[in-house]
PDB file of C-alpha atoms in Angstrom:
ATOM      1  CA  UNK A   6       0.000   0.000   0.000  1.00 73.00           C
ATOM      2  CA  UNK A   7       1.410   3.518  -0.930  1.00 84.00           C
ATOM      3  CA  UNK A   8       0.097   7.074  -0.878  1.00 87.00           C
ATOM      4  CA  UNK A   9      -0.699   7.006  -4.602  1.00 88.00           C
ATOM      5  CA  UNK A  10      -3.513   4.257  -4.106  1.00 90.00           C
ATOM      6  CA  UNK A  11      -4.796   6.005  -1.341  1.00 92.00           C
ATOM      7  CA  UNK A  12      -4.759   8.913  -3.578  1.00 91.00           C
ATOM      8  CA  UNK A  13      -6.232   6.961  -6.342  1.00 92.00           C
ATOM      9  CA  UNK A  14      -8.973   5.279  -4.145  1.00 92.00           C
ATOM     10  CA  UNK A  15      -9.646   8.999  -2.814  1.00 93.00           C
ATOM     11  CA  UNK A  16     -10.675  10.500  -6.420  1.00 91.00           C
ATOM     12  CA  UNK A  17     -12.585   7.419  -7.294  1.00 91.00           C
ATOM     13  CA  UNK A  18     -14.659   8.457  -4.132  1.00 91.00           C
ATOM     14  CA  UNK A  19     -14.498  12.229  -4.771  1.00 91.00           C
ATOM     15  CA  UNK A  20     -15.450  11.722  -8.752  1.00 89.00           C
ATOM     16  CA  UNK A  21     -17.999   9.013  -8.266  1.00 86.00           C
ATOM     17  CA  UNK A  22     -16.580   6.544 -11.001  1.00 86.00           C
ATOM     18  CA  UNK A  23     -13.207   5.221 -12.504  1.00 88.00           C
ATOM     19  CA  UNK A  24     -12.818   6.416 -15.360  1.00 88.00           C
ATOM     20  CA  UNK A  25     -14.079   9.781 -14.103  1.00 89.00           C
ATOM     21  CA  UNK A  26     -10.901   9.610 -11.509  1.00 88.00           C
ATOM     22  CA  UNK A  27      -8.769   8.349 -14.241  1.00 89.00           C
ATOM     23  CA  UNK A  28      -9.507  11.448 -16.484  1.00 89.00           C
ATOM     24  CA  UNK A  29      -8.375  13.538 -13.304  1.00 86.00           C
ATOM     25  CA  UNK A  30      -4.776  11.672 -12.917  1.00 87.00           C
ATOM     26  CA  UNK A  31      -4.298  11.036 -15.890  1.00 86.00           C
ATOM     27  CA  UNK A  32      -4.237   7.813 -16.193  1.00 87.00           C
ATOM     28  CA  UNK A  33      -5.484   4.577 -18.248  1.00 90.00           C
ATOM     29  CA  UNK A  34      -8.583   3.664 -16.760  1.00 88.00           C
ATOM     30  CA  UNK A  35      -7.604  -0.413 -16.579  1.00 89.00           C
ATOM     31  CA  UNK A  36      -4.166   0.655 -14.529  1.00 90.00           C
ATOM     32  CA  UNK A  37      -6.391   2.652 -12.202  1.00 90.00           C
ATOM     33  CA  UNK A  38      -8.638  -0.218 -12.071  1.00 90.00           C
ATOM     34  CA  UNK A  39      -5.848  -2.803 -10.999  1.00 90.00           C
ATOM     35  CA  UNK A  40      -4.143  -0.515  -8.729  1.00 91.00           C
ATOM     36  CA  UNK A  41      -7.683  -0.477  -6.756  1.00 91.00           C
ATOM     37  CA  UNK A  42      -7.675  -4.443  -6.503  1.00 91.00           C
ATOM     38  CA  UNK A  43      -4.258  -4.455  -5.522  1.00 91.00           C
ATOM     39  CA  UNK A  44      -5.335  -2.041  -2.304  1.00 92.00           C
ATOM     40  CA  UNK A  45      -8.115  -4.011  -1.636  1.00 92.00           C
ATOM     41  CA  UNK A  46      -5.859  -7.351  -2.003  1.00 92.00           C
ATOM     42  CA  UNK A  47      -3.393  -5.803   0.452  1.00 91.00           C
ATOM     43  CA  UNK A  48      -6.162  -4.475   3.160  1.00 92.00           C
ATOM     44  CA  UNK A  49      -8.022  -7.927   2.880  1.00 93.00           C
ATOM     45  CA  UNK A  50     -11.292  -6.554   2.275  1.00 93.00           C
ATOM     46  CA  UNK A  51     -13.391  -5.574  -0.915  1.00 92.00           C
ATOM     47  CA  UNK A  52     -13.688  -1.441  -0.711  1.00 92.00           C
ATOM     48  CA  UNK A  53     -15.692  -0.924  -3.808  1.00 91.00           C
ATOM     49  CA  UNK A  54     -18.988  -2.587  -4.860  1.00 89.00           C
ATOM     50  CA  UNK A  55     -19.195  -3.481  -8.697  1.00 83.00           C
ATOM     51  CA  UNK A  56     -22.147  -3.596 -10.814  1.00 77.00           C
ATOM     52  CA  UNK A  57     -20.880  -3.354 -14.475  1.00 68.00           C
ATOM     53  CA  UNK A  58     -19.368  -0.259 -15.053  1.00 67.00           C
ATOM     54  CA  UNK A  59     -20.603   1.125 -11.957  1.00 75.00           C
ATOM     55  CA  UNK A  60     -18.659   1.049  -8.323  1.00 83.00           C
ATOM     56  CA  UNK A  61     -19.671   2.695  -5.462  1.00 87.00           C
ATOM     57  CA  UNK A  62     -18.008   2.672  -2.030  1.00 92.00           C
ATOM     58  CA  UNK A  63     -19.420   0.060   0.455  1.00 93.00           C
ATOM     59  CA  UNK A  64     -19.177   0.337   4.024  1.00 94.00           C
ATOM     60  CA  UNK A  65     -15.676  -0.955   4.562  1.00 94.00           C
ATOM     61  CA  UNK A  66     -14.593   1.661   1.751  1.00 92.00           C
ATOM     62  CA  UNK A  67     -16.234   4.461   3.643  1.00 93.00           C
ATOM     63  CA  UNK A  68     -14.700   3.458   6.605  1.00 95.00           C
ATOM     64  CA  UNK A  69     -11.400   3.090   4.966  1.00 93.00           C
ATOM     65  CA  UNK A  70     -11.983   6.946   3.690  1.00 93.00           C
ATOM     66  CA  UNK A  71     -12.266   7.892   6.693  1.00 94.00           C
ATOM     67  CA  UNK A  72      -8.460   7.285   7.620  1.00 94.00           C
ATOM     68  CA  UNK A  73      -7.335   7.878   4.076  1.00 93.00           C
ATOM     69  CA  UNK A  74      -8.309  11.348   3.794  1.00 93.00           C
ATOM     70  CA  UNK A  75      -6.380  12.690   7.222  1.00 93.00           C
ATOM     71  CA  UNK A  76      -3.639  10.622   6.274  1.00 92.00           C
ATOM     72  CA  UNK A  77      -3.228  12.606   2.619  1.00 91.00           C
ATOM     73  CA  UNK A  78      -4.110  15.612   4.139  1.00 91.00           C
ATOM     74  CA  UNK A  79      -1.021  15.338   6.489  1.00 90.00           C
ATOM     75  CA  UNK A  80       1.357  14.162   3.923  1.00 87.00           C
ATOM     76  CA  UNK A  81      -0.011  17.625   2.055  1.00 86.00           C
ATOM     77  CA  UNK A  82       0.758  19.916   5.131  1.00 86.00           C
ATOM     78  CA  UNK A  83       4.229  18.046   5.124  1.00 85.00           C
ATOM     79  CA  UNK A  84       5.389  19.030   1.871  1.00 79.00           C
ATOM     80  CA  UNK A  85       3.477  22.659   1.750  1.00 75.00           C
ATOM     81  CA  UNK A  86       5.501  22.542   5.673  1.00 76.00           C
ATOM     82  CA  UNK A  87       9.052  21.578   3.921  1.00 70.00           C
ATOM     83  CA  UNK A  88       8.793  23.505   0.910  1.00 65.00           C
ATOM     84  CA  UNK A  89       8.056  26.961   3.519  1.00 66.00           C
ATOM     85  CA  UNK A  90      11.007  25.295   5.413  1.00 63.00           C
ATOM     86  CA  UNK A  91      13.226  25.180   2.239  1.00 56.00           C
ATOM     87  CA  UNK A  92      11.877  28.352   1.041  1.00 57.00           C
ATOM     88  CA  UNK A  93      12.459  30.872   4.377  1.00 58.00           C
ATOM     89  CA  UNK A  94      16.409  28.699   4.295  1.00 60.00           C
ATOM     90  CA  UNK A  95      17.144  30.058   0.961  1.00 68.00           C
ATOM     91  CA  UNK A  96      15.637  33.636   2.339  1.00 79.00           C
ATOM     92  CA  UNK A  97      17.841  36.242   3.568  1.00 85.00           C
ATOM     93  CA  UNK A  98      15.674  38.368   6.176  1.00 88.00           C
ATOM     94  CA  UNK A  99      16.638  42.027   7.286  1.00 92.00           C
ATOM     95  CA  UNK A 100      15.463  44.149   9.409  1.00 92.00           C
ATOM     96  CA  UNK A 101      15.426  48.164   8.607  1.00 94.00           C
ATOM     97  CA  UNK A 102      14.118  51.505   9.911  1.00 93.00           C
ATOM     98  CA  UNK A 103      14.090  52.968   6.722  1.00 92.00           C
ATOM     99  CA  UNK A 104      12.994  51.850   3.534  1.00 92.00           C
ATOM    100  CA  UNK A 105      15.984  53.782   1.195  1.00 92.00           C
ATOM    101  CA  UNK A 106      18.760  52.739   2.780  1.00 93.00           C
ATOM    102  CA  UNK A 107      16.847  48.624   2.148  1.00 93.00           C
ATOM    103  CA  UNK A 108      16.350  49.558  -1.556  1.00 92.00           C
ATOM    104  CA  UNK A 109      20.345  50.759  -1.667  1.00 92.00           C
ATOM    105  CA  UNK A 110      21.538  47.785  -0.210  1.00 93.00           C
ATOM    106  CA  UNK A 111      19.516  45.540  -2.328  1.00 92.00           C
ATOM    107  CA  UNK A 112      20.564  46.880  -5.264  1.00 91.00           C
ATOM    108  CA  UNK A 113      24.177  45.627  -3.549  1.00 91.00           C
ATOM    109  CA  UNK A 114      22.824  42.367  -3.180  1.00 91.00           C
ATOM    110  CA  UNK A 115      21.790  42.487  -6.559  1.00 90.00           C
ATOM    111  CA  UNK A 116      24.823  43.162  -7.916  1.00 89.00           C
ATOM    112  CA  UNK A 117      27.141  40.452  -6.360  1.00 89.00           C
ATOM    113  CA  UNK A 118      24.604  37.877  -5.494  1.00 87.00           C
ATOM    114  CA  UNK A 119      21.786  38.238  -8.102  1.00 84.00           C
ATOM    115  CA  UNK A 120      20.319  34.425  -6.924  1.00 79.00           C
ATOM    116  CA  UNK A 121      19.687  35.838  -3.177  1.00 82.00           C
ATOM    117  CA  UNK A 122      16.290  36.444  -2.161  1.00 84.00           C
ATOM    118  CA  UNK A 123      15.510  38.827   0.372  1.00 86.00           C
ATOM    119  CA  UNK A 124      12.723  39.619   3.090  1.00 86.00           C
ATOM    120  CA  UNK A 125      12.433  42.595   4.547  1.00 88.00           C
ATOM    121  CA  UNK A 126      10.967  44.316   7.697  1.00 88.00           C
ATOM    122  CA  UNK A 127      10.716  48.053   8.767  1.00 89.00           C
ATOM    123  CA  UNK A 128      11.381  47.858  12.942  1.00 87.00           C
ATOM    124  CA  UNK A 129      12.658  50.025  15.014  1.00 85.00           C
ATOM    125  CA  UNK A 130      16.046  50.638  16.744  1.00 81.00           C
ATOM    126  CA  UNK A 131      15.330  48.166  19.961  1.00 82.00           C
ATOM    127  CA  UNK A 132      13.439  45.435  17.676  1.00 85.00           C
ATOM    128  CA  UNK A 133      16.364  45.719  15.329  1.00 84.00           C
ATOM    129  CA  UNK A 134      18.373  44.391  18.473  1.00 80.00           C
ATOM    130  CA  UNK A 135      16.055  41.999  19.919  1.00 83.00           C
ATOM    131  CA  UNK A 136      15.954  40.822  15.967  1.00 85.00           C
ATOM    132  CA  UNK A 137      20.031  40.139  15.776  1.00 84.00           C
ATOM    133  CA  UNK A 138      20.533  38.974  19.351  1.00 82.00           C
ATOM    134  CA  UNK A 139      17.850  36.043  18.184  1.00 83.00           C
ATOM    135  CA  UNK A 140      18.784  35.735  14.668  1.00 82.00           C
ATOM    136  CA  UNK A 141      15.678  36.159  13.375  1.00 83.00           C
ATOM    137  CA  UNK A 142      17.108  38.767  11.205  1.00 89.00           C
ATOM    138  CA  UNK A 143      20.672  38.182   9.351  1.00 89.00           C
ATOM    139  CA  UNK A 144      20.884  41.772   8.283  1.00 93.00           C
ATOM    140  CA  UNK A 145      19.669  45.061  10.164  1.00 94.00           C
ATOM    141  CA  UNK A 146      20.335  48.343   9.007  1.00 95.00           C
ATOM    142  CA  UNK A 147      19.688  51.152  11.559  1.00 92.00           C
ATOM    143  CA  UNK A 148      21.635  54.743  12.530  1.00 91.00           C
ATOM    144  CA  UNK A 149      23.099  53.261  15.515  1.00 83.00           C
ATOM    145  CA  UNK A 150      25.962  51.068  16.265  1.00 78.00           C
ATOM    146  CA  UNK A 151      25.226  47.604  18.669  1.00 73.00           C
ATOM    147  CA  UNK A 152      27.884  48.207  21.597  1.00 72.00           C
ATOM    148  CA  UNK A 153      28.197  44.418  21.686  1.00 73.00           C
ATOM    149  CA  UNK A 154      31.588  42.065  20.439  1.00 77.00           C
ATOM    150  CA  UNK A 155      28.915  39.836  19.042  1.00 81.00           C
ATOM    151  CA  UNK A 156      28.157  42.168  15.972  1.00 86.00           C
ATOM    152  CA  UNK A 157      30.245  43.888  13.564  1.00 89.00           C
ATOM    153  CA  UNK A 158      29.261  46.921  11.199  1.00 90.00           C
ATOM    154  CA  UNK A 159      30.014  49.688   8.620  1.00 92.00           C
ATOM    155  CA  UNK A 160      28.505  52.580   7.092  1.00 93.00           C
ATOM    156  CA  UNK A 161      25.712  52.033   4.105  1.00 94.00           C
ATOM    157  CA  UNK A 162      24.781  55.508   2.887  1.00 93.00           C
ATOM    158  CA  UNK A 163      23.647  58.819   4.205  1.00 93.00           C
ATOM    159  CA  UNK A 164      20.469  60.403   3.558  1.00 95.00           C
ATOM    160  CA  UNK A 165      19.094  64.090   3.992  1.00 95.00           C
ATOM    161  CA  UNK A 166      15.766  65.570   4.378  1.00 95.00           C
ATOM    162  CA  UNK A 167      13.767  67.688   1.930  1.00 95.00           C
ATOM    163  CA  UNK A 168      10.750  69.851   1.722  1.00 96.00           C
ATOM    164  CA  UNK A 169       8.752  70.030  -1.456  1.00 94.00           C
ATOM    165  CA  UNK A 170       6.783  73.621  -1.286  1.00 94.00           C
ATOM    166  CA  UNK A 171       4.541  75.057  -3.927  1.00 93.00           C
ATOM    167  CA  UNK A 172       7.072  77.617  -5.593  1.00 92.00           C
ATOM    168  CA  UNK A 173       4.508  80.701  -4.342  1.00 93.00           C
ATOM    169  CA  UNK A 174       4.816  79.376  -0.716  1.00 95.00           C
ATOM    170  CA  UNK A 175       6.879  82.473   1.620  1.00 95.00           C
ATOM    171  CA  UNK A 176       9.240  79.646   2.314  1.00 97.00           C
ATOM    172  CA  UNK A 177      10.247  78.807  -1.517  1.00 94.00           C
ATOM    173  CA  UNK A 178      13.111  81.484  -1.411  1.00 94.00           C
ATOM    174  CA  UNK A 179      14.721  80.057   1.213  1.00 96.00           C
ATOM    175  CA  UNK A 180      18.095  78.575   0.934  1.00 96.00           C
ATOM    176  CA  UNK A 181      17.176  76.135   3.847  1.00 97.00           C
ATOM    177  CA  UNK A 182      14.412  75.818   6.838  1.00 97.00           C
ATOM    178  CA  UNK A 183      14.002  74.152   9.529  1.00 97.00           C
ATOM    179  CA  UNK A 184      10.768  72.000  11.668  1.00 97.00           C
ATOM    180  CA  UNK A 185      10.745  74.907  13.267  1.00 97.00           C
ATOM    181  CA  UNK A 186       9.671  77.056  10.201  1.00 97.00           C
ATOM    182  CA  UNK A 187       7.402  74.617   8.943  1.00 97.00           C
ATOM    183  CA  UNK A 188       5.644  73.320  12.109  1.00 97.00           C
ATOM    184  CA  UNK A 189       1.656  73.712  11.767  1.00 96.00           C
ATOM    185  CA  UNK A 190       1.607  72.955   7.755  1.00 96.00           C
ATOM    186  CA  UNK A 191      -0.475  70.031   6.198  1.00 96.00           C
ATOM    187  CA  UNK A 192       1.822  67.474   4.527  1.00 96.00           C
ATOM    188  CA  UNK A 193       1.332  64.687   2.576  1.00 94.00           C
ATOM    189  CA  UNK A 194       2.978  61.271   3.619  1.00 94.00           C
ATOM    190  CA  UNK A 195       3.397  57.735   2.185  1.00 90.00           C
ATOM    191  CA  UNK A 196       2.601  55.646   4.981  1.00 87.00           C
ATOM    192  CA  UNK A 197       6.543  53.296   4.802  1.00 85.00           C
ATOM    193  CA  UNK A 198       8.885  55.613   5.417  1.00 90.00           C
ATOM    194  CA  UNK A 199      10.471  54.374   8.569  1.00 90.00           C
ATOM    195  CA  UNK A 200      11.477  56.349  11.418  1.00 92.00           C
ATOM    196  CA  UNK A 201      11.419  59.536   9.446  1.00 94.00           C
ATOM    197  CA  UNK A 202       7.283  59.364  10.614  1.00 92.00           C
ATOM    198  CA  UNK A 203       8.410  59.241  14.000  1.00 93.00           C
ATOM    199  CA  UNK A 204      10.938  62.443  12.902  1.00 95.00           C
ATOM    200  CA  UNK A 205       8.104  64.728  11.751  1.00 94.00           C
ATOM    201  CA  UNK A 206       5.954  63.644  14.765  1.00 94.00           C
ATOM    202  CA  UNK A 207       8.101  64.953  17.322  1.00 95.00           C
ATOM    203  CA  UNK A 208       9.431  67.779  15.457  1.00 97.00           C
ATOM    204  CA  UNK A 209       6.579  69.240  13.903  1.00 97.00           C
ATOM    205  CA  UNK A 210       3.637  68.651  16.981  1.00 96.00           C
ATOM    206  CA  UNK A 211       1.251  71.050  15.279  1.00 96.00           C
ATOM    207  CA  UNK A 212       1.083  69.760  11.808  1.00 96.00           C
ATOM    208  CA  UNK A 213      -1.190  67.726  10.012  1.00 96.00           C
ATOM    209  CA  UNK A 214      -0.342  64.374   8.104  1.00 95.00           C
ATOM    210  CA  UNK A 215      -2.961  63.116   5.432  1.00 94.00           C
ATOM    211  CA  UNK A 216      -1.191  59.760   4.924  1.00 92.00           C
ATOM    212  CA  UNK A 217      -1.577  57.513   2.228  1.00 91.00           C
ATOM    213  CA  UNK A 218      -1.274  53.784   1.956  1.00 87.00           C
ATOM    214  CA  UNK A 219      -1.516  53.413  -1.476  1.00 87.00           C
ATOM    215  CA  UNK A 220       1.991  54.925  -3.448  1.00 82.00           C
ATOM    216  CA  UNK A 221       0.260  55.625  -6.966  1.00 84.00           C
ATOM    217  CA  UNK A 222      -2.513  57.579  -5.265  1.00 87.00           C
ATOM    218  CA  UNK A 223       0.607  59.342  -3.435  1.00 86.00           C
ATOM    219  CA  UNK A 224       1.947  59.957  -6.108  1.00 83.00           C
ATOM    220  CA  UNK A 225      -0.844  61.403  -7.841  1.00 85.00           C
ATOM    221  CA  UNK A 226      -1.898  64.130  -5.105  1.00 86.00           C
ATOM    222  CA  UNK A 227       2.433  64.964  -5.287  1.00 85.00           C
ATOM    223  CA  UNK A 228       1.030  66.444  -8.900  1.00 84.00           C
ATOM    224  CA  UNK A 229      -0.802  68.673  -7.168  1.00 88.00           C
ATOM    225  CA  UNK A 230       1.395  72.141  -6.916  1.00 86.00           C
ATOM    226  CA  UNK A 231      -0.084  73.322  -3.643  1.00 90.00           C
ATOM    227  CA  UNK A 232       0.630  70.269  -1.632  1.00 92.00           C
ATOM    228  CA  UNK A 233       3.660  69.947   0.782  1.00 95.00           C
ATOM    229  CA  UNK A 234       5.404  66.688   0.965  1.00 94.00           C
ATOM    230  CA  UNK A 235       8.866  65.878   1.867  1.00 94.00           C
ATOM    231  CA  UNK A 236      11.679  64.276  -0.377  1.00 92.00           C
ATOM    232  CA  UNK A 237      15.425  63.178   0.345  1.00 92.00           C
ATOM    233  CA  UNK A 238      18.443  62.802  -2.012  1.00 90.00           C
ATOM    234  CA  UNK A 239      18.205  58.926  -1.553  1.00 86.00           C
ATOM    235  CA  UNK A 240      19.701  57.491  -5.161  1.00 70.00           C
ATOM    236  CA  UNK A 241      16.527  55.341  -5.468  1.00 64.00           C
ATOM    237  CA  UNK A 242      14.244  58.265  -4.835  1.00 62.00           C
ATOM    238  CA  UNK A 243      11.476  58.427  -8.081  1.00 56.00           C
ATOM    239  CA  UNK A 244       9.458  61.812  -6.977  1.00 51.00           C
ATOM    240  CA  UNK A 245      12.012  64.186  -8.868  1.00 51.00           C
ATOM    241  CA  UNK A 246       9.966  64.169 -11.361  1.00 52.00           C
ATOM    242  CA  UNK A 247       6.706  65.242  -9.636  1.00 54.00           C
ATOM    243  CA  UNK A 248       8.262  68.652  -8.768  1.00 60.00           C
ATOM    244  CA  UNK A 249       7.151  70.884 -11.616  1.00 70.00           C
ATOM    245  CA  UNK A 250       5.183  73.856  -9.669  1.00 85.00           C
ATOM    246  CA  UNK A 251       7.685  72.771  -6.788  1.00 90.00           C
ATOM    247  CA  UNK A 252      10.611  73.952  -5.251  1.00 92.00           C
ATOM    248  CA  UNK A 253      13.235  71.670  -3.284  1.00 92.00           C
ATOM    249  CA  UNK A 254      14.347  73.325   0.332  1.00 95.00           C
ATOM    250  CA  UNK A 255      16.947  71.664   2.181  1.00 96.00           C
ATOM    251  CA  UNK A 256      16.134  71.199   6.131  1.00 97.00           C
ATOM    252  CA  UNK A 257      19.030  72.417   8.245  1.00 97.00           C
ATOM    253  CA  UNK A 258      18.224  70.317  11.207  1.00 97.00           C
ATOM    254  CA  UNK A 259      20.146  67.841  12.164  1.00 96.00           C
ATOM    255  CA  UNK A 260      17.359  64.947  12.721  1.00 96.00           C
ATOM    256  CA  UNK A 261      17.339  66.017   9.148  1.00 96.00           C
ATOM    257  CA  UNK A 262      20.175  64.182   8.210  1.00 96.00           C
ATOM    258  CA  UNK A 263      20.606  60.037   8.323  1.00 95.00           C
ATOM    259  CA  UNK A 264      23.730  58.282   8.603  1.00 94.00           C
ATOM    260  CA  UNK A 265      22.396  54.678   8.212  1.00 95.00           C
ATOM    261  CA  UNK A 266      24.600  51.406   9.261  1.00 94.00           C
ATOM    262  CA  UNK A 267      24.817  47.789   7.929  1.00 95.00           C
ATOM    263  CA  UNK A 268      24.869  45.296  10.981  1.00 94.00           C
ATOM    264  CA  UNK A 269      25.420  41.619  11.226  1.00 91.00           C
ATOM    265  CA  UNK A 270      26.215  38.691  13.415  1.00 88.00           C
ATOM    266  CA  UNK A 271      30.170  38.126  13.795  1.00 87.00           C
ATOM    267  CA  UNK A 272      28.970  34.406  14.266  1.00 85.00           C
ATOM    268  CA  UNK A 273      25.745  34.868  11.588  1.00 80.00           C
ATOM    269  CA  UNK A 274      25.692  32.723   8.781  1.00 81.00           C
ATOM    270  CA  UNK A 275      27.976  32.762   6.212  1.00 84.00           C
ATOM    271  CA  UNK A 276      25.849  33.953   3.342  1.00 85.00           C
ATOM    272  CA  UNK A 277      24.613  37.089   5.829  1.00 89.00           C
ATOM    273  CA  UNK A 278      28.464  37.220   6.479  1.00 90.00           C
ATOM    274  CA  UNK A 279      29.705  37.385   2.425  1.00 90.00           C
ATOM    275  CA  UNK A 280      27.191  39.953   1.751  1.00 92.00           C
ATOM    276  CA  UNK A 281      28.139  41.837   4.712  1.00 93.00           C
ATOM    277  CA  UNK A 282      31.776  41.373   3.212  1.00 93.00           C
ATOM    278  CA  UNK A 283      30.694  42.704   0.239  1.00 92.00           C
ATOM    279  CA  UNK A 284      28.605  46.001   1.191  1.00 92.00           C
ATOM    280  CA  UNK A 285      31.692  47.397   3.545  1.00 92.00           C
ATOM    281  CA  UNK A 286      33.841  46.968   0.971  1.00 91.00           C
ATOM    282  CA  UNK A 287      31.775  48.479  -1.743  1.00 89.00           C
ATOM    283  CA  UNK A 288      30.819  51.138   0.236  1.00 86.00           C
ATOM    284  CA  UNK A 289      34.014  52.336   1.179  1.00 86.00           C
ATOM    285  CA  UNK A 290      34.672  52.040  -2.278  1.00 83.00           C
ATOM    286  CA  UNK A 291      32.096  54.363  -3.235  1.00 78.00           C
ATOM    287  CA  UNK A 292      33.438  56.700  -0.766  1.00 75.00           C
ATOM    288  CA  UNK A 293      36.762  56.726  -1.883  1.00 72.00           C
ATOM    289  CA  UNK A 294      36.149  57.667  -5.243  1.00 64.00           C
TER     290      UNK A 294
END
């Protein structure tokens, strides 16, 4: 007795006759036929009764369904259980607070290791550390360094702060402003952007924020001259183009301005630890240049 007769006994019960259940497995109707004798031959007892061309289960086959069906539905949470189990191995997770400084080093990833796949999580600064001390996470990329032997890390990229104005807005002239200047305005946000939400709600308490979950409709009201949204000179950034009306202002303060870090396990595993490899050295690279 294997799993394909139980299989095969199961869609002769599901499709009400054999050649029916053939059809669906794709099969010749007198294999199916013989593989059914050969279960009932090896259980000792007749599971189907035969009247022609016609079968239909008899009680000892609807008994024996009644076992067959639990025990094909747990080899099917197996294999949907294994293939999740081989499919979150060949996963690389990290954890970020931001979502540029993830699309930067992906496009790393990308470039060195193009049969990597990655999963990604925005978190904040103390998840980020629960996330590596556990390992849930092989990757984090945050603004601070872990004071810990147990991690390593280098710098990934900076990133600074923009406002988008209308160009007739009193601040458009400016060479540079700060929360400060623009607390109490109504912005527009796109509801991932990291801990830069948590940045405009302490710095700008008297503001409103009509956030939006969906990016094309963000993008859409950015067409809009008269609405205020914020920008930042991250490479992967795609609203330059959504400026005409707009003017650009650089925002002097310093929670303005990211310096974002790559951190890893010293004892992670060693694909988290060639990639890690990979980034400093491209990144000081880039810096060098």
């Amino acid at each position: 007795m294997d799993l394909d007769q139980l299989r095969q006994f199961d869609a002769v019960a599901t499709y009400g006759t054999i050649s029916a259940a053939a059809d669906e497995l794709r099969m010749p109707q007198p294999t199916l036929s013989r593989s059914l004798q050969r279960l009932e031959q090896e259980l000792g007892h007749q599971l189907l009764s035969r009247e022609g061309r016609h079968v239909e289960l008899n009680e000892a086959g609807r008994l024996a369904l009644e076992y067959i069906r639990p025990m094909l539905r747990d080899e099917r949470l197996m294999r949907e259980a294994l293939d999740r189990l081989s499919h979150e191995a060949n996963v690389l997770r990290i954890g970020t607070i931001a979502p540029a400084p993830l699309w930067h080093l992906a496009s790393l990833i990308a470039e060195r290791f193009p049969g990597v796949m990655i999963s990604s999580e925005t978190i904040d600064q103390p998840q980020i550390e629960r996330r590596l001390f556990t390992g849930s996470i092989g990757l984090a990329i945050c603004l601070e360094d872990l004071r810990f032997p147990a991690f390593h890390s280098c710098h990934l990229m900076d990133e600074n702060l923009f406002v988008v104005l209308s160009e007739h807005h009193p601040l458009a002239n400016a060479s540079s402003v700060t929360f400060h200047d623009l607390d109490g305005e109504t912005f527009q946000l796109f509801n991932d952007i990291g801990f830069w939400r948590g940045i405009c709600d302490r710095h700008l308490p008297h503001s409103r924020f009509i956030v939006q979950e969906d990016r094309q409709v963000f993008i859409q009201m950015l067409r809009n001259p008269s609405t205020i949204f914020f920008t930042t000179d991250a490479p992967q950034n795609d609203l330059d183009e959504m400026h005409t009306g707009h003017v650009v202002v650089p925002i002097s303060d310093d929670d303005a301005h990211a310096s974002f870090r790559l951190l890893a396990r010293t004892d992670g595993d060693e694909r988290a630890t060639r990639i890690f490899d990979w980034v400093r050295f491209r990144c000081r690279q880039d810096r060098d240049e």
